[in-house]
Amino acid sequence: GFTPSVENRSHVARNAGIRHCTRPLLAFTDDDVEVDVHWTAETVDAFARDPGADAVCGIVVPAVLNTEAQRFFQFDLGGFGSRYVPVRFDRRFLDANLAVGPQVWRIGAGANMAFRREVFDRVGHFDERLGAGASGCSEDSELWYRIIAAGGACLYEPRVMVRHHHRADWPGLCQQLRAYMKGHTA
């Protein structure tokens, strides 16, 4: 069987949180973000506005842009996206992209995501073979794919905002990009 590495414990912790959660909503961020003061309220409101959404992802903006590497990630590579209107991703999204593959990474970023607790009973938990310390990333995208493929929906809502601390130096950014490409491939 698969044994998670020390670096992969965040995914083990996420799944442990899911197993022990008794509330109807679960929200996740990464350790390199700062949540907006309205993050919790906007997350709850997003689910209320779209009762059919199983997941909500929010906008991830840069916390600072002090270094050349941070600016390159944000402006040249597109950062974590910059949509400013809500978008609903459901089976129509998958069907429209069958020819090129399900580009579920367009839904959002795992640094800012929330779920209805009940969706994990339908589609399972995060795949611990993916993510930091394993494949590099994409445990979030893979879960979003399973949600949509099972008939669910994911909502991107930019009012749900976090500020991400991009890698400040070139070696850190290169390592992050390698992990992202490895994870997307997996």
Short mmCIF file of C-alpha atoms in Angstrom, two decimals:
data_model
loop_
_atom_site.label_atom_id
_atom_site.label_comp_id
_atom_site.label_asym_id
_atom_site.label_seq_id
_atom_site.Cartn_x
_atom_site.Cartn_y
_atom_site.Cartn_z
CA GLY A 1 0.00 0.00 0.00
CA PHE A 2 0.86 3.67 -0.15
CA THR A 3 2.62 5.21 2.83
CA PRO A 4 2.53 9.03 2.89
CA SER A 5 5.86 10.77 3.35
CA VAL A 6 6.49 13.29 6.11
CA GLU A 7 5.97 16.11 3.60
CA ASN A 8 2.55 14.71 2.66
CA ARG A 9 1.01 14.94 6.11
CA SER A 10 -1.21 17.90 5.14
CA HIS A 11 -3.30 15.56 2.97
CA VAL A 12 -3.45 12.97 5.73
CA ALA A 13 -4.52 15.78 8.09
CA ARG A 14 -7.18 16.98 5.64
CA ASN A 15 -8.62 13.49 5.40
CA ALA A 16 -8.50 13.08 9.19
CA GLY A 17 -10.37 16.36 9.51
CA ILE A 18 -13.00 15.14 7.06
CA ARG A 19 -13.48 11.90 9.00
CA HIS A 20 -13.92 13.75 12.29
CA CYS A 21 -15.98 16.70 11.06
CA THR A 22 -19.59 16.84 12.16
CA ARG A 23 -20.46 20.25 10.67
CA PRO A 24 -22.02 20.61 7.20
CA LEU A 25 -19.15 22.67 5.68
CA LEU A 26 -15.37 22.17 5.70
CA ALA A 27 -12.89 24.80 4.52
CA PHE A 28 -9.19 24.42 3.75
CA THR A 29 -6.32 26.81 3.14
CA ASP A 30 -2.56 26.40 2.85
CA ASP A 31 0.04 27.47 5.37
CA ASP A 32 1.37 30.16 3.01
CA VAL A 33 -1.85 32.20 2.80
CA GLU A 34 -3.56 34.88 4.85
CA VAL A 35 -7.35 34.67 4.82
CA ASP A 36 -9.38 37.80 4.23
CA VAL A 37 -11.33 39.11 7.22
CA HIS A 38 -14.59 38.16 5.43
CA TRP A 39 -13.37 34.73 4.27
CA THR A 40 -15.56 32.61 6.53
CA ALA A 41 -18.73 34.63 5.97
CA GLU A 42 -18.21 34.77 2.20
CA THR A 43 -17.60 31.02 2.09
CA VAL A 44 -20.87 30.31 3.90
CA ASP A 45 -22.72 32.86 1.73
CA ALA A 46 -21.38 31.25 -1.47
CA PHE A 47 -22.87 27.89 -0.49
CA ALA A 48 -26.14 29.61 0.42
CA ARG A 49 -26.30 31.38 -2.97
CA ASP A 50 -25.74 28.10 -4.82
CA PRO A 51 -27.38 25.25 -2.87
CA GLY A 52 -26.32 22.80 -5.60
CA ALA A 53 -22.60 23.51 -5.21
CA ASP A 54 -20.62 20.75 -3.51
CA ALA A 55 -17.40 22.78 -3.44
CA VAL A 56 -16.45 26.44 -3.42
CA CYS A 57 -13.09 27.83 -4.49
CA GLY A 58 -12.14 31.44 -4.06
CA ILE A 59 -9.69 33.87 -5.51
CA VAL A 60 -6.02 33.65 -4.51
CA VAL A 61 -4.27 37.01 -4.83
CA PRO A 62 -0.62 37.77 -4.06
CA ALA A 63 0.15 38.90 -0.50
CA VAL A 64 3.20 40.81 -1.72
CA LEU A 65 5.02 41.28 -4.99
CA ASN A 66 8.41 42.37 -3.70
CA THR A 67 10.73 40.13 -5.70
CA GLU A 68 11.28 39.42 -9.35
CA ALA A 69 10.33 35.75 -8.82
CA GLN A 70 7.01 36.73 -7.18
CA ARG A 71 6.17 39.13 -9.99
CA PHE A 72 7.13 36.54 -12.63
CA PHE A 73 4.82 33.94 -11.06
CA GLN A 74 1.94 36.40 -10.84
CA PHE A 75 2.22 38.32 -14.10
CA ASP A 76 4.11 36.09 -16.54
CA LEU A 77 2.73 32.74 -15.41
CA GLY A 78 -0.72 33.97 -14.37
CA GLY A 79 -0.44 33.26 -10.64
CA PHE A 80 -3.50 31.39 -9.45
CA GLY A 81 -5.79 33.07 -11.96
CA SER A 82 -7.55 36.38 -11.90
CA ARG A 83 -11.24 35.87 -12.62
CA TYR A 84 -13.44 38.37 -10.84
CA VAL A 85 -16.87 36.88 -11.53
CA PRO A 86 -18.39 33.68 -10.15
CA VAL A 87 -18.23 30.62 -12.39
CA ARG A 88 -20.10 27.33 -11.89
CA PHE A 89 -18.30 24.18 -13.01
CA ASP A 90 -20.49 21.13 -13.56
CA ARG A 91 -20.96 18.29 -16.03
CA ARG A 92 -21.37 20.80 -18.89
CA PHE A 93 -17.81 21.98 -18.21
CA LEU A 94 -16.46 18.42 -18.45
CA ASP A 95 -18.47 17.67 -21.60
CA ALA A 96 -17.28 20.88 -23.28
CA ASN A 97 -13.64 19.93 -22.62
CA LEU A 98 -13.68 16.22 -23.51
CA ALA A 99 -11.50 16.74 -26.58
CA VAL A 100 -8.68 18.36 -24.58
CA GLY A 101 -9.22 16.69 -21.20
CA PRO A 102 -10.88 17.90 -18.03
CA GLN A 103 -8.97 21.05 -17.18
CA VAL A 104 -10.21 21.02 -13.59
CA TRP A 105 -7.24 23.06 -12.35
CA ARG A 106 -9.10 26.03 -13.86
CA ILE A 107 -11.67 25.73 -11.04
CA GLY A 108 -9.41 27.23 -8.41
CA ALA A 109 -6.58 26.46 -6.03
CA GLY A 110 -6.39 24.19 -3.03
CA ALA A 111 -5.07 27.15 -1.07
CA ASN A 112 -8.67 28.39 -0.90
CA MET A 113 -11.36 25.72 -1.04
CA ALA A 114 -14.40 24.53 0.90
CA PHE A 115 -16.77 21.58 0.63
CA ARG A 116 -20.12 20.35 1.80
CA ARG A 117 -19.31 17.53 4.24
CA GLU A 118 -21.73 15.16 2.49
CA VAL A 119 -19.79 15.22 -0.80
CA PHE A 120 -17.00 13.14 0.75
CA ASP A 121 -19.51 10.38 1.49
CA ARG A 122 -20.38 10.33 -2.23
CA VAL A 123 -16.97 10.67 -3.91
CA GLY A 124 -14.38 9.84 -1.24
CA HIS A 125 -11.56 11.84 0.34
CA PHE A 126 -8.40 13.45 -1.02
CA ASP A 127 -6.17 10.96 -2.86
CA GLU A 128 -3.08 10.78 -0.66
CA ARG A 129 -0.96 9.57 -3.58
CA LEU A 130 -1.24 13.11 -4.93
CA GLY A 131 -0.16 16.39 -3.37
CA ALA A 132 2.92 17.80 -1.68
CA GLY A 133 5.44 15.11 -0.78
CA ALA A 134 3.86 12.67 -3.21
CA SER A 135 3.18 13.64 -6.83
CA GLY A 136 3.67 17.37 -6.17
CA CYS A 137 0.13 18.75 -6.36
CA SER A 138 -3.30 18.15 -7.87
CA GLU A 139 -5.09 16.30 -5.06
CA ASP A 140 -7.53 19.22 -5.10
CA SER A 141 -8.07 19.15 -8.87
CA GLU A 142 -8.53 15.38 -8.84
CA LEU A 143 -11.20 15.69 -6.15
CA TRP A 144 -12.99 18.44 -8.10
CA TYR A 145 -12.99 16.13 -11.12
CA ARG A 146 -14.60 13.31 -9.11
CA ILE A 147 -17.24 15.71 -7.78
CA ILE A 148 -18.21 16.93 -11.25
CA ALA A 149 -17.98 13.49 -12.87
CA ALA A 150 -20.39 12.19 -10.21
CA GLY A 151 -22.94 14.86 -11.16
CA GLY A 152 -21.95 17.52 -8.63
CA ALA A 153 -20.82 21.10 -9.07
CA CYS A 154 -17.96 23.34 -7.98
CA LEU A 155 -18.39 27.08 -7.68
CA TYR A 156 -15.62 29.62 -8.13
CA GLU A 157 -16.51 32.68 -6.05
CA PRO A 158 -14.02 35.59 -6.01
CA ARG A 159 -15.59 37.12 -2.89
CA VAL A 160 -13.96 34.22 -1.01
CA MET A 161 -10.41 35.62 -0.93
CA VAL A 162 -7.00 34.67 0.44
CA ARG A 163 -3.60 36.29 -0.03
CA HIS A 164 -0.84 33.91 -1.07
CA HIS A 165 2.84 34.34 -0.30
CA HIS A 166 4.46 33.40 -3.60
CA ARG A 167 7.96 31.95 -3.56
CA ALA A 168 10.35 34.86 -3.11
CA ASP A 169 13.42 33.43 -4.86
CA TRP A 170 14.09 31.69 -8.16
CA PRO A 171 15.13 28.31 -6.70
CA GLY A 172 11.94 28.19 -4.62
CA LEU A 173 9.79 29.16 -7.60
CA CYS A 174 11.48 26.58 -9.86
CA GLN A 175 10.92 23.86 -7.25
CA GLN A 176 7.25 24.86 -6.95
CA LEU A 177 6.75 24.85 -10.73
CA ARG A 178 8.36 21.41 -11.06
CA ALA A 179 6.02 20.10 -8.35
CA TYR A 180 3.01 21.63 -10.13
CA MET A 181 3.93 20.06 -13.47
CA LYS A 182 4.62 16.69 -11.84
CA GLY A 183 1.27 16.82 -10.04
CA HIS A 184 -0.71 17.86 -13.11
CA THR A 185 0.86 15.01 -15.04
CA ALA A 186 0.02 12.51 -12.30
#
